[in-house]
Amino acid sequence: MSIAENIVRLKSSVPQNVSIIAISKTRSKDEIIDAYNAGQRDFGENKVQELVSKAGNLPTNIHWHFVGHLQSNKVRNIAPFIYLIHSVDSLKLLSEINKEALRNKRTIHCLLQFFIAREETKFGLSLEEGIDILRSVEFKSMQNIVVAGVMGMASFTEDKEVVRAEFRELIHIFNVLKEKFFSNSQAFKELSMGMSGDFMEAIKEGSTMIRLGTIIFGERN
Ligand SMILES: *Cc1c(COP(=O)(O)O)cnc(C)c1O
Protein backbone atom coordinates (compact mmCIF):
# COMPACT_ATOMS: atom_id res chain seq x y z
CA MET A 1 0.00 0.00 0.00
CA SER A 2 1.18 3.51 -0.78
CA ILE A 3 1.28 6.34 1.76
CA ALA A 4 -1.72 7.96 0.03
CA GLU A 5 -3.72 4.74 0.20
CA ASN A 6 -2.90 4.35 3.87
CA ILE A 7 -4.16 7.87 4.57
CA VAL A 8 -7.41 7.31 2.69
CA ARG A 9 -8.02 3.96 4.37
CA LEU A 10 -7.33 5.31 7.86
CA LYS A 11 -9.52 8.38 7.35
CA SER A 12 -12.45 6.22 6.34
CA SER A 13 -12.03 3.75 9.21
CA VAL A 14 -11.51 6.21 12.08
CA PRO A 15 -14.47 8.10 13.60
CA GLN A 16 -14.88 11.70 12.40
CA ASN A 17 -14.20 13.18 15.82
CA VAL A 18 -10.75 11.55 16.07
CA SER A 19 -7.90 13.56 14.50
CA ILE A 20 -5.11 11.68 12.80
CA ILE A 21 -1.69 13.19 13.38
CA ALA A 22 0.80 11.78 10.87
CA ILE A 23 4.05 11.35 12.77
CA SER A 24 6.62 12.18 10.12
CA LYS A 25 9.88 11.98 12.11
CA THR A 26 12.70 10.55 9.96
CA ARG A 27 10.50 10.72 6.82
CA SER A 28 11.55 12.66 3.76
CA LYS A 29 9.89 15.73 2.34
CA ASP A 30 8.58 13.60 -0.56
CA GLU A 31 6.92 11.12 1.79
CA ILE A 32 5.26 13.97 3.65
CA ILE A 33 4.07 15.48 0.36
CA ASP A 34 2.53 12.11 -0.60
CA ALA A 35 0.48 12.20 2.58
CA TYR A 36 -0.33 15.87 2.10
CA ASN A 37 -1.61 15.26 -1.41
CA ALA A 38 -3.92 12.60 -0.02
CA GLY A 39 -5.49 15.27 2.20
CA GLN A 40 -3.42 14.92 5.39
CA ARG A 41 -2.81 18.31 7.05
CA ASP A 42 -1.70 17.44 10.61
CA PHE A 43 1.88 16.24 10.99
CA GLY A 44 3.95 15.60 14.10
CA GLU A 45 7.69 15.67 14.78
CA ASN A 46 9.77 14.91 17.86
CA LYS A 47 12.97 16.88 17.17
CA VAL A 48 13.10 20.66 16.98
CA GLN A 49 15.77 20.93 14.32
CA GLU A 50 14.11 18.43 12.02
CA LEU A 51 10.74 20.11 12.49
CA VAL A 52 12.06 23.59 11.75
CA SER A 53 13.80 22.47 8.61
CA LYS A 54 10.76 20.58 7.32
CA ALA A 55 8.30 23.33 8.17
CA GLY A 56 10.37 25.82 6.17
CA ASN A 57 10.27 23.63 3.08
CA LEU A 58 6.70 22.34 3.05
CA PRO A 59 3.26 23.92 2.49
CA THR A 60 2.42 26.59 5.04
CA ASN A 61 -1.09 25.30 5.68
CA ILE A 62 0.27 22.20 7.43
CA HIS A 63 -0.56 22.04 11.13
CA TRP A 64 2.69 21.07 12.85
CA HIS A 65 2.49 19.17 16.14
CA PHE A 66 5.41 18.64 18.51
CA VAL A 67 5.36 15.25 20.25
CA GLY A 68 8.89 14.81 21.63
CA HIS A 69 10.73 15.86 24.72
CA LEU A 70 11.06 19.64 24.40
CA GLN A 71 13.89 21.58 26.01
CA SER A 72 13.03 25.08 27.18
CA ASN A 73 15.89 26.65 25.25
CA LYS A 74 14.50 25.33 21.95
CA VAL A 75 10.95 26.63 22.31
CA ARG A 76 11.98 29.83 20.56
CA ASN A 77 12.62 27.98 17.28
CA ILE A 78 9.12 26.55 16.96
CA ALA A 79 7.05 29.25 18.67
CA PRO A 80 6.37 31.25 15.48
CA PHE A 81 4.46 28.43 13.79
CA ILE A 82 3.76 25.45 16.07
CA TYR A 83 0.11 24.36 16.10
CA LEU A 84 0.03 22.12 19.18
CA ILE A 85 2.69 20.97 21.64
CA HIS A 86 1.67 17.55 23.01
CA SER A 87 4.56 17.05 25.38
CA VAL A 88 4.55 19.69 28.13
CA ASP A 89 5.99 18.10 31.25
CA SER A 90 7.01 21.00 33.49
CA LEU A 91 5.94 24.43 34.68
CA LYS A 92 9.27 25.78 33.50
CA LEU A 93 8.57 24.61 29.96
CA LEU A 94 5.04 25.98 30.02
CA SER A 95 6.30 29.33 31.17
CA GLU A 96 8.89 29.41 28.39
CA ILE A 97 6.20 28.57 25.83
CA ASN A 98 4.05 31.38 27.21
CA LYS A 99 6.92 33.82 26.97
CA GLU A 100 7.76 32.89 23.38
CA ALA A 101 4.10 32.91 22.37
CA LEU A 102 3.83 36.45 23.70
CA ARG A 103 6.93 37.51 21.77
CA ASN A 104 5.33 36.15 18.61
CA LYS A 105 1.96 37.70 19.46
CA ARG A 106 0.38 34.24 19.43
CA THR A 107 -1.51 31.90 21.68
CA ILE A 108 0.06 28.45 21.70
CA HIS A 109 -2.06 25.38 22.43
CA CYS A 110 -0.45 22.75 24.66
CA LEU A 111 -1.22 19.33 26.11
CA LEU A 112 0.19 18.13 29.41
CA GLN A 113 2.00 14.82 28.99
CA PHE A 114 1.35 12.25 31.70
CA PHE A 115 3.31 9.15 32.53
CA ILE A 116 0.98 6.16 32.31
CA ALA A 117 3.25 3.34 31.13
CA ARG A 118 4.90 0.59 33.15
CA GLU A 119 8.19 1.41 31.47
CA GLU A 120 10.77 3.66 33.06
CA THR A 121 12.07 5.44 30.01
CA LYS A 122 9.10 7.59 29.13
CA PHE A 123 8.66 11.23 30.04
CA GLY A 124 5.64 12.71 31.66
CA LEU A 125 3.98 14.10 34.75
CA SER A 126 2.14 12.36 37.56
CA LEU A 127 -1.40 13.53 38.31
CA GLU A 128 -0.10 15.32 41.41
CA GLU A 129 2.52 17.18 39.40
CA GLY A 130 -0.11 18.19 36.85
CA ILE A 131 -2.35 19.53 39.61
CA ASP A 132 0.56 21.48 41.11
CA ILE A 133 1.21 23.15 37.76
CA LEU A 134 -2.40 24.07 37.13
CA ARG A 135 -2.98 25.55 40.55
CA SER A 136 0.23 27.56 40.64
CA VAL A 137 0.07 31.34 40.65
CA GLU A 138 2.55 31.34 37.81
CA PHE A 139 0.30 29.24 35.58
CA LYS A 140 -2.71 31.40 36.31
CA SER A 141 -0.83 34.45 35.13
CA MET A 142 0.00 32.98 31.70
CA GLN A 143 -1.96 34.77 29.00
CA ASN A 144 -0.58 33.26 25.83
CA ILE A 145 -1.10 29.53 26.24
CA VAL A 146 -4.16 27.35 26.14
CA VAL A 147 -4.02 23.97 27.87
CA ALA A 148 -6.16 21.94 25.48
CA GLY A 149 -5.95 18.51 27.11
CA VAL A 150 -3.59 15.65 27.92
CA MET A 151 -1.27 13.24 26.17
CA GLY A 152 0.09 9.84 27.15
CA MET A 153 1.94 6.85 25.76
CA ALA A 154 1.00 3.33 26.75
CA SER A 155 3.54 0.57 27.38
CA PHE A 156 5.01 -1.13 24.35
CA THR A 157 3.38 -4.51 24.86
CA GLU A 158 1.18 -7.02 23.07
CA ASP A 159 -0.99 -7.24 26.17
CA LYS A 160 -4.02 -5.17 25.16
CA GLU A 161 -5.45 -5.29 28.67
CA VAL A 162 -2.38 -3.50 30.02
CA VAL A 163 -2.64 -0.94 27.23
CA ARG A 164 -6.33 -0.33 27.84
CA ALA A 165 -5.80 0.04 31.58
CA GLU A 166 -3.14 2.67 30.89
CA PHE A 167 -5.43 4.58 28.54
CA ARG A 168 -8.14 4.48 31.21
CA GLU A 169 -5.63 5.90 33.65
CA LEU A 170 -5.07 8.84 31.28
CA ILE A 171 -8.83 9.36 30.97
CA HIS A 172 -9.09 9.40 34.74
CA ILE A 173 -6.39 12.09 34.86
CA PHE A 174 -8.22 14.05 32.15
CA ASN A 175 -11.50 13.89 34.09
CA VAL A 176 -9.93 14.95 37.38
CA LEU A 177 -8.24 17.96 35.77
CA LYS A 178 -11.34 18.87 33.80
CA GLU A 179 -13.43 18.94 36.96
CA LYS A 180 -10.86 20.71 39.10
CA PHE A 181 -9.61 23.37 36.68
CA PHE A 182 -11.56 23.48 33.42
CA SER A 183 -15.20 22.87 34.27
CA ASN A 184 -16.15 26.18 32.66
CA SER A 185 -13.81 25.92 29.69
CA GLN A 186 -14.48 24.51 26.23
CA ALA A 187 -10.79 24.46 25.40
CA PHE A 188 -9.77 21.49 27.56
CA LYS A 189 -11.00 18.63 25.40
CA GLU A 190 -8.20 16.67 23.77
CA LEU A 191 -7.00 13.19 24.68
CA SER A 192 -3.90 12.50 22.59
CA MET A 193 -3.44 8.76 22.91
CA GLY A 194 -2.90 5.90 20.51
CA MET A 195 -0.07 5.03 18.11
CA SER A 196 0.20 2.54 15.24
CA GLY A 197 0.20 -0.47 17.55
CA ASP A 198 -2.62 0.54 19.85
CA PHE A 199 -4.82 3.19 18.22
CA MET A 200 -7.87 0.91 18.00
CA GLU A 201 -7.82 0.43 21.78
CA ALA A 202 -7.24 4.16 22.24
CA ILE A 203 -10.28 5.04 20.11
CA LYS A 204 -12.44 2.55 22.01
CA GLU A 205 -11.42 4.25 25.24
CA GLY A 206 -12.18 7.75 23.97
CA SER A 207 -9.10 9.18 22.25
CA THR A 208 -9.56 12.38 20.25
CA MET A 209 -6.10 12.41 18.63
CA ILE A 210 -4.14 9.42 17.39
CA ARG A 211 -0.47 9.79 16.50
CA LEU A 212 0.40 7.46 13.64
CA GLY A 213 3.81 6.91 12.07
CA THR A 214 4.52 3.33 11.01
CA ILE A 215 1.02 2.49 9.83
CA ILE A 216 1.09 5.44 7.42
CA PHE A 217 4.71 5.55 6.28
CA GLY A 218 6.00 2.02 6.95
CA GLU A 219 8.73 0.89 9.35
CA ARG A 220 11.27 3.52 10.39
CA ASN A 221 14.96 2.72 9.90
C1 LIG B 1 7.10 8.04 16.94
C2 LIG B 1 5.95 8.47 17.78
C3 LIG B 1 4.64 8.10 17.45
C4 LIG B 1 4.30 7.21 16.27
O1 LIG B 1 4.75 5.91 16.47
P1 LIG B 1 4.30 4.72 15.51
O2 LIG B 1 4.38 3.52 16.37
O3 LIG B 1 5.26 4.70 14.38
O4 LIG B 1 2.90 5.00 15.05
C5 LIG B 1 3.62 8.57 18.25
N1 LIG B 1 3.85 9.35 19.33
C6 LIG B 1 5.09 9.73 19.67
C7 LIG B 1 5.28 10.59 20.87
C8 LIG B 1 6.17 9.30 18.91
O5 LIG B 1 7.41 9.67 19.27
PDB file of C-alpha atoms and ligand atoms in Angstrom:
ATOM      1  CA  MET A   1       0.000   0.000   0.000  1.00  0.00           C
ATOM      2  CA  SER A   2       1.175   3.513  -0.777  1.00  0.00           C
ATOM      3  CA  ILE A   3       1.280   6.342   1.758  1.00  0.00           C
ATOM      4  CA  ALA A   4      -1.719   7.963   0.034  1.00  0.00           C
ATOM      5  CA  GLU A   5      -3.723   4.735   0.197  1.00  0.00           C
ATOM      6  CA  ASN A   6      -2.895   4.352   3.866  1.00  0.00           C
ATOM      7  CA  ILE A   7      -4.155   7.872   4.572  1.00  0.00           C
ATOM      8  CA  VAL A   8      -7.407   7.313   2.694  1.00  0.00           C
ATOM      9  CA  ARG A   9      -8.017   3.956   4.368  1.00  0.00           C
ATOM     10  CA  LEU A  10      -7.331   5.315   7.864  1.00  0.00           C
ATOM     11  CA  LYS A  11      -9.518   8.382   7.351  1.00  0.00           C
ATOM     12  CA  SER A  12     -12.449   6.221   6.337  1.00  0.00           C
ATOM     13  CA  SER A  13     -12.030   3.753   9.206  1.00  0.00           C
ATOM     14  CA  VAL A  14     -11.510   6.208  12.078  1.00  0.00           C
ATOM     15  CA  PRO A  15     -14.474   8.102  13.597  1.00  0.00           C
ATOM     16  CA  GLN A  16     -14.880  11.705  12.402  1.00  0.00           C
ATOM     17  CA  ASN A  17     -14.199  13.185  15.818  1.00  0.00           C
ATOM     18  CA  VAL A  18     -10.748  11.554  16.070  1.00  0.00           C
ATOM     19  CA  SER A  19      -7.903  13.564  14.503  1.00  0.00           C
ATOM     20  CA  ILE A  20      -5.115  11.675  12.802  1.00  0.00           C
ATOM     21  CA  ILE A  21      -1.686  13.190  13.383  1.00  0.00           C
ATOM     22  CA  ALA A  22       0.804  11.782  10.868  1.00  0.00           C
ATOM     23  CA  ILE A  23       4.054  11.352  12.770  1.00  0.00           C
ATOM     24  CA  SER A  24       6.620  12.182  10.122  1.00  0.00           C
ATOM     25  CA  LYS A  25       9.876  11.977  12.115  1.00  0.00           C
ATOM     26  CA  THR A  26      12.701  10.548   9.961  1.00  0.00           C
ATOM     27  CA  ARG A  27      10.496  10.722   6.822  1.00  0.00           C
ATOM     28  CA  SER A  28      11.548  12.661   3.756  1.00  0.00           C
ATOM     29  CA  LYS A  29       9.886  15.726   2.338  1.00  0.00           C
ATOM     30  CA  ASP A  30       8.578  13.604  -0.558  1.00  0.00           C
ATOM     31  CA  GLU A  31       6.924  11.119   1.788  1.00  0.00           C
ATOM     32  CA  ILE A  32       5.260  13.971   3.652  1.00  0.00           C
ATOM     33  CA  ILE A  33       4.065  15.475   0.362  1.00  0.00           C
ATOM     34  CA  ASP A  34       2.532  12.114  -0.604  1.00  0.00           C
ATOM     35  CA  ALA A  35       0.475  12.200   2.585  1.00  0.00           C
ATOM     36  CA  TYR A  36      -0.331  15.874   2.103  1.00  0.00           C
ATOM     37  CA  ASN A  37      -1.608  15.262  -1.411  1.00  0.00           C
ATOM     38  CA  ALA A  38      -3.918  12.599  -0.018  1.00  0.00           C
ATOM     39  CA  GLY A  39      -5.490  15.266   2.198  1.00  0.00           C
ATOM     40  CA  GLN A  40      -3.420  14.919   5.387  1.00  0.00           C
ATOM     41  CA  ARG A  41      -2.805  18.307   7.053  1.00  0.00           C
ATOM     42  CA  ASP A  42      -1.698  17.437  10.609  1.00  0.00           C
ATOM     43  CA  PHE A  43       1.877  16.240  10.989  1.00  0.00           C
ATOM     44  CA  GLY A  44       3.954  15.602  14.101  1.00  0.00           C
ATOM     45  CA  GLU A  45       7.690  15.668  14.778  1.00  0.00           C
ATOM     46  CA  ASN A  46       9.768  14.912  17.862  1.00  0.00           C
ATOM     47  CA  LYS A  47      12.966  16.884  17.172  1.00  0.00           C
ATOM     48  CA  VAL A  48      13.096  20.658  16.983  1.00  0.00           C
ATOM     49  CA  GLN A  49      15.765  20.926  14.324  1.00  0.00           C
ATOM     50  CA  GLU A  50      14.108  18.427  12.019  1.00  0.00           C
ATOM     51  CA  LEU A  51      10.742  20.113  12.488  1.00  0.00           C
ATOM     52  CA  VAL A  52      12.055  23.595  11.747  1.00  0.00           C
ATOM     53  CA  SER A  53      13.800  22.468   8.610  1.00  0.00           C
ATOM     54  CA  LYS A  54      10.757  20.575   7.316  1.00  0.00           C
ATOM     55  CA  ALA A  55       8.298  23.332   8.168  1.00  0.00           C
ATOM     56  CA  GLY A  56      10.368  25.815   6.168  1.00  0.00           C
ATOM     57  CA  ASN A  57      10.268  23.625   3.079  1.00  0.00           C
ATOM     58  CA  LEU A  58       6.695  22.343   3.055  1.00  0.00           C
ATOM     59  CA  PRO A  59       3.264  23.923   2.492  1.00  0.00           C
ATOM     60  CA  THR A  60       2.423  26.593   5.045  1.00  0.00           C
ATOM     61  CA  ASN A  61      -1.088  25.303   5.683  1.00  0.00           C
ATOM     62  CA  ILE A  62       0.273  22.200   7.426  1.00  0.00           C
ATOM     63  CA  HIS A  63      -0.560  22.044  11.129  1.00  0.00           C
ATOM     64  CA  TRP A  64       2.685  21.074  12.849  1.00  0.00           C
ATOM     65  CA  HIS A  65       2.491  19.171  16.143  1.00  0.00           C
ATOM     66  CA  PHE A  66       5.408  18.636  18.508  1.00  0.00           C
ATOM     67  CA  VAL A  67       5.356  15.247  20.247  1.00  0.00           C
ATOM     68  CA  GLY A  68       8.892  14.805  21.627  1.00  0.00           C
ATOM     69  CA  HIS A  69      10.732  15.858  24.721  1.00  0.00           C
ATOM     70  CA  LEU A  70      11.062  19.637  24.405  1.00  0.00           C
ATOM     71  CA  GLN A  71      13.892  21.584  26.010  1.00  0.00           C
ATOM     72  CA  SER A  72      13.028  25.083  27.178  1.00  0.00           C
ATOM     73  CA  ASN A  73      15.885  26.654  25.247  1.00  0.00           C
ATOM     74  CA  LYS A  74      14.504  25.330  21.954  1.00  0.00           C
ATOM     75  CA  VAL A  75      10.954  26.631  22.310  1.00  0.00           C
ATOM     76  CA  ARG A  76      11.984  29.829  20.562  1.00  0.00           C
ATOM     77  CA  ASN A  77      12.617  27.981  17.284  1.00  0.00           C
ATOM     78  CA  ILE A  78       9.120  26.547  16.959  1.00  0.00           C
ATOM     79  CA  ALA A  79       7.055  29.253  18.675  1.00  0.00           C
ATOM     80  CA  PRO A  80       6.365  31.246  15.477  1.00  0.00           C
ATOM     81  CA  PHE A  81       4.464  28.432  13.787  1.00  0.00           C
ATOM     82  CA  ILE A  82       3.760  25.451  16.066  1.00  0.00           C
ATOM     83  CA  TYR A  83       0.109  24.357  16.096  1.00  0.00           C
ATOM     84  CA  LEU A  84       0.027  22.118  19.185  1.00  0.00           C
ATOM     85  CA  ILE A  85       2.690  20.972  21.641  1.00  0.00           C
ATOM     86  CA  HIS A  86       1.674  17.546  23.008  1.00  0.00           C
ATOM     87  CA  SER A  87       4.561  17.049  25.381  1.00  0.00           C
ATOM     88  CA  VAL A  88       4.545  19.689  28.126  1.00  0.00           C
ATOM     89  CA  ASP A  89       5.985  18.104  31.245  1.00  0.00           C
ATOM     90  CA  SER A  90       7.008  20.995  33.495  1.00  0.00           C
ATOM     91  CA  LEU A  91       5.939  24.432  34.680  1.00  0.00           C
ATOM     92  CA  LYS A  92       9.266  25.785  33.500  1.00  0.00           C
ATOM     93  CA  LEU A  93       8.570  24.612  29.963  1.00  0.00           C
ATOM     94  CA  LEU A  94       5.041  25.978  30.024  1.00  0.00           C
ATOM     95  CA  SER A  95       6.304  29.328  31.173  1.00  0.00           C
ATOM     96  CA  GLU A  96       8.892  29.406  28.392  1.00  0.00           C
ATOM     97  CA  ILE A  97       6.200  28.570  25.826  1.00  0.00           C
ATOM     98  CA  ASN A  98       4.049  31.377  27.211  1.00  0.00           C
ATOM     99  CA  LYS A  99       6.920  33.821  26.966  1.00  0.00           C
ATOM    100  CA  GLU A 100       7.762  32.894  23.375  1.00  0.00           C
ATOM    101  CA  ALA A 101       4.097  32.906  22.371  1.00  0.00           C
ATOM    102  CA  LEU A 102       3.828  36.449  23.696  1.00  0.00           C
ATOM    103  CA  ARG A 103       6.928  37.507  21.771  1.00  0.00           C
ATOM    104  CA  ASN A 104       5.326  36.148  18.613  1.00  0.00           C
ATOM    105  CA  LYS A 105       1.957  37.702  19.456  1.00  0.00           C
ATOM    106  CA  ARG A 106       0.381  34.241  19.431  1.00  0.00           C
ATOM    107  CA  THR A 107      -1.507  31.898  21.684  1.00  0.00           C
ATOM    108  CA  ILE A 108       0.056  28.446  21.697  1.00  0.00           C
ATOM    109  CA  HIS A 109      -2.060  25.378  22.428  1.00  0.00           C
ATOM    110  CA  CYS A 110      -0.454  22.746  24.657  1.00  0.00           C
ATOM    111  CA  LEU A 111      -1.221  19.328  26.107  1.00  0.00           C
ATOM    112  CA  LEU A 112       0.192  18.127  29.410  1.00  0.00           C
ATOM    113  CA  GLN A 113       2.001  14.824  28.986  1.00  0.00           C
ATOM    114  CA  PHE A 114       1.353  12.249  31.695  1.00  0.00           C
ATOM    115  CA  PHE A 115       3.309   9.154  32.533  1.00  0.00           C
ATOM    116  CA  ILE A 116       0.977   6.164  32.310  1.00  0.00           C
ATOM    117  CA  ALA A 117       3.254   3.342  31.128  1.00  0.00           C
ATOM    118  CA  ARG A 118       4.903   0.593  33.147  1.00  0.00           C
ATOM    119  CA  GLU A 119       8.192   1.406  31.470  1.00  0.00           C
ATOM    120  CA  GLU A 120      10.767   3.661  33.059  1.00  0.00           C
ATOM    121  CA  THR A 121      12.068   5.436  30.005  1.00  0.00           C
ATOM    122  CA  LYS A 122       9.103   7.590  29.128  1.00  0.00           C
ATOM    123  CA  PHE A 123       8.663  11.225  30.045  1.00  0.00           C
ATOM    124  CA  GLY A 124       5.643  12.708  31.655  1.00  0.00           C
ATOM    125  CA  LEU A 125       3.976  14.097  34.748  1.00  0.00           C
ATOM    126  CA  SER A 126       2.141  12.361  37.559  1.00  0.00           C
ATOM    127  CA  LEU A 127      -1.396  13.527  38.307  1.00  0.00           C
ATOM    128  CA  GLU A 128      -0.101  15.318  41.407  1.00  0.00           C
ATOM    129  CA  GLU A 129       2.515  17.184  39.400  1.00  0.00           C
ATOM    130  CA  GLY A 130      -0.114  18.193  36.854  1.00  0.00           C
ATOM    131  CA  ILE A 131      -2.345  19.526  39.609  1.00  0.00           C
ATOM    132  CA  ASP A 132       0.560  21.477  41.110  1.00  0.00           C
ATOM    133  CA  ILE A 133       1.213  23.146  37.762  1.00  0.00           C
ATOM    134  CA  LEU A 134      -2.398  24.074  37.135  1.00  0.00           C
ATOM    135  CA  ARG A 135      -2.982  25.548  40.549  1.00  0.00           C
ATOM    136  CA  SER A 136       0.234  27.557  40.638  1.00  0.00           C
ATOM    137  CA  VAL A 137       0.068  31.344  40.649  1.00  0.00           C
ATOM    138  CA  GLU A 138       2.552  31.335  37.807  1.00  0.00           C
ATOM    139  CA  PHE A 139       0.298  29.238  35.584  1.00  0.00           C
ATOM    140  CA  LYS A 140      -2.715  31.401  36.313  1.00  0.00           C
ATOM    141  CA  SER A 141      -0.825  34.455  35.126  1.00  0.00           C
ATOM    142  CA  MET A 142       0.000  32.978  31.704  1.00  0.00           C
ATOM    143  CA  GLN A 143      -1.962  34.769  28.998  1.00  0.00           C
ATOM    144  CA  ASN A 144      -0.577  33.261  25.833  1.00  0.00           C
ATOM    145  CA  ILE A 145      -1.100  29.535  26.242  1.00  0.00           C
ATOM    146  CA  VAL A 146      -4.160  27.345  26.142  1.00  0.00           C
ATOM    147  CA  VAL A 147      -4.023  23.966  27.871  1.00  0.00           C
ATOM    148  CA  ALA A 148      -6.159  21.937  25.481  1.00  0.00           C
ATOM    149  CA  GLY A 149      -5.946  18.512  27.108  1.00  0.00           C
ATOM    150  CA  VAL A 150      -3.591  15.653  27.920  1.00  0.00           C
ATOM    151  CA  MET A 151      -1.266  13.237  26.167  1.00  0.00           C
ATOM    152  CA  GLY A 152       0.086   9.845  27.150  1.00  0.00           C
ATOM    153  CA  MET A 153       1.938   6.854  25.765  1.00  0.00           C
ATOM    154  CA  ALA A 154       0.996   3.333  26.754  1.00  0.00           C
ATOM    155  CA  SER A 155       3.535   0.574  27.385  1.00  0.00           C
ATOM    156  CA  PHE A 156       5.007  -1.129  24.346  1.00  0.00           C
ATOM    157  CA  THR A 157       3.381  -4.513  24.859  1.00  0.00           C
ATOM    158  CA  GLU A 158       1.182  -7.025  23.070  1.00  0.00           C
ATOM    159  CA  ASP A 159      -0.990  -7.244  26.166  1.00  0.00           C
ATOM    160  CA  LYS A 160      -4.016  -5.173  25.155  1.00  0.00           C
ATOM    161  CA  GLU A 161      -5.453  -5.291  28.668  1.00  0.00           C
ATOM    162  CA  VAL A 162      -2.379  -3.501  30.018  1.00  0.00           C
ATOM    163  CA  VAL A 163      -2.637  -0.938  27.235  1.00  0.00           C
ATOM    164  CA  ARG A 164      -6.333  -0.334  27.839  1.00  0.00           C
ATOM    165  CA  ALA A 165      -5.799   0.042  31.583  1.00  0.00           C
ATOM    166  CA  GLU A 166      -3.141   2.670  30.888  1.00  0.00           C
ATOM    167  CA  PHE A 167      -5.430   4.581  28.538  1.00  0.00           C
ATOM    168  CA  ARG A 168      -8.140   4.484  31.213  1.00  0.00           C
ATOM    169  CA  GLU A 169      -5.629   5.905  33.651  1.00  0.00           C
ATOM    170  CA  LEU A 170      -5.074   8.841  31.279  1.00  0.00           C
ATOM    171  CA  ILE A 171      -8.832   9.361  30.975  1.00  0.00           C
ATOM    172  CA  HIS A 172      -9.087   9.399  34.742  1.00  0.00           C
ATOM    173  CA  ILE A 173      -6.392  12.091  34.856  1.00  0.00           C
ATOM    174  CA  PHE A 174      -8.219  14.047  32.153  1.00  0.00           C
ATOM    175  CA  ASN A 175     -11.497  13.889  34.086  1.00  0.00           C
ATOM    176  CA  VAL A 176      -9.929  14.947  37.379  1.00  0.00           C
ATOM    177  CA  LEU A 177      -8.238  17.962  35.771  1.00  0.00           C
ATOM    178  CA  LYS A 178     -11.341  18.865  33.802  1.00  0.00           C
ATOM    179  CA  GLU A 179     -13.428  18.938  36.957  1.00  0.00           C
ATOM    180  CA  LYS A 180     -10.859  20.711  39.102  1.00  0.00           C
ATOM    181  CA  PHE A 181      -9.610  23.366  36.676  1.00  0.00           C
ATOM    182  CA  PHE A 182     -11.564  23.481  33.424  1.00  0.00           C
ATOM    183  CA  SER A 183     -15.202  22.866  34.268  1.00  0.00           C
ATOM    184  CA  ASN A 184     -16.150  26.177  32.657  1.00  0.00           C
ATOM    185  CA  SER A 185     -13.809  25.916  29.694  1.00  0.00           C
ATOM    186  CA  GLN A 186     -14.480  24.507  26.232  1.00  0.00           C
ATOM    187  CA  ALA A 187     -10.789  24.455  25.397  1.00  0.00           C
ATOM    188  CA  PHE A 188      -9.767  21.487  27.558  1.00  0.00           C
ATOM    189  CA  LYS A 189     -11.005  18.627  25.400  1.00  0.00           C
ATOM    190  CA  GLU A 190      -8.203  16.675  23.769  1.00  0.00           C
ATOM    191  CA  LEU A 191      -6.995  13.193  24.682  1.00  0.00           C
ATOM    192  CA  SER A 192      -3.900  12.504  22.593  1.00  0.00           C
ATOM    193  CA  MET A 193      -3.443   8.759  22.915  1.00  0.00           C
ATOM    194  CA  GLY A 194      -2.896   5.898  20.507  1.00  0.00           C
ATOM    195  CA  MET A 195      -0.074   5.034  18.110  1.00  0.00           C
ATOM    196  CA  SER A 196       0.203   2.540  15.244  1.00  0.00           C
ATOM    197  CA  GLY A 197       0.198  -0.472  17.548  1.00  0.00           C
ATOM    198  CA  ASP A 198      -2.624   0.543  19.852  1.00  0.00           C
ATOM    199  CA  PHE A 199      -4.819   3.193  18.223  1.00  0.00           C
ATOM    200  CA  MET A 200      -7.874   0.912  17.996  1.00  0.00           C
ATOM    201  CA  GLU A 201      -7.822   0.428  21.777  1.00  0.00           C
ATOM    202  CA  ALA A 202      -7.243   4.164  22.237  1.00  0.00           C
ATOM    203  CA  ILE A 203     -10.277   5.040  20.111  1.00  0.00           C
ATOM    204  CA  LYS A 204     -12.439   2.551  22.014  1.00  0.00           C
ATOM    205  CA  GLU A 205     -11.416   4.247  25.242  1.00  0.00           C
ATOM    206  CA  GLY A 206     -12.181   7.749  23.967  1.00  0.00           C
ATOM    207  CA  SER A 207      -9.097   9.176  22.254  1.00  0.00           C
ATOM    208  CA  THR A 208      -9.563  12.384  20.250  1.00  0.00           C
ATOM    209  CA  MET A 209      -6.101  12.406  18.634  1.00  0.00           C
ATOM    210  CA  ILE A 210      -4.140   9.422  17.395  1.00  0.00           C
ATOM    211  CA  ARG A 211      -0.467   9.790  16.502  1.00  0.00           C
ATOM    212  CA  LEU A 212       0.405   7.458  13.640  1.00  0.00           C
ATOM    213  CA  GLY A 213       3.810   6.908  12.072  1.00  0.00           C
ATOM    214  CA  THR A 214       4.518   3.331  11.014  1.00  0.00           C
ATOM    215  CA  ILE A 215       1.017   2.494   9.827  1.00  0.00           C
ATOM    216  CA  ILE A 216       1.087   5.438   7.423  1.00  0.00           C
ATOM    217  CA  PHE A 217       4.708   5.553   6.278  1.00  0.00           C
ATOM    218  CA  GLY A 218       6.001   2.020   6.949  1.00  0.00           C
ATOM    219  CA  GLU A 219       8.725   0.893   9.347  1.00  0.00           C
ATOM    220  CA  ARG A 220      11.267   3.516  10.394  1.00  0.00           C
ATOM    221  CA  ASN A 221      14.958   2.718   9.900  1.00  0.00           C
TER     222      ASN A 221
HETATM  223  C1  LIG B   1       7.097   8.045  16.942  1.00  0.00           C
HETATM  224  C2  LIG B   1       5.952   8.473  17.781  1.00  0.00           C
HETATM  225  C3  LIG B   1       4.639   8.101  17.451  1.00  0.00           C
HETATM  226  C4  LIG B   1       4.299   7.209  16.268  1.00  0.00           C
HETATM  227  O1  LIG B   1       4.745   5.909  16.470  1.00  0.00           O
HETATM  228  P1  LIG B   1       4.297   4.716  15.509  1.00  0.00           P
HETATM  229  O2  LIG B   1       4.385   3.525  16.374  1.00  0.00           O
HETATM  230  O3  LIG B   1       5.264   4.699  14.377  1.00  0.00           O
HETATM  231  O4  LIG B   1       2.896   4.999  15.052  1.00  0.00           O
HETATM  232  C5  LIG B   1       3.619   8.568  18.255  1.00  0.00           C
HETATM  233  N1  LIG B   1       3.852   9.352  19.326  1.00  0.00           N
HETATM  234  C6  LIG B   1       5.085   9.729  19.668  1.00  0.00           C
HETATM  235  C7  LIG B   1       5.277  10.587  20.872  1.00  0.00           C
HETATM  236  C8  LIG B   1       6.168   9.297  18.910  1.00  0.00           C
HETATM  237  O5  LIG B   1       7.411   9.669  19.274  1.00  0.00           O
END
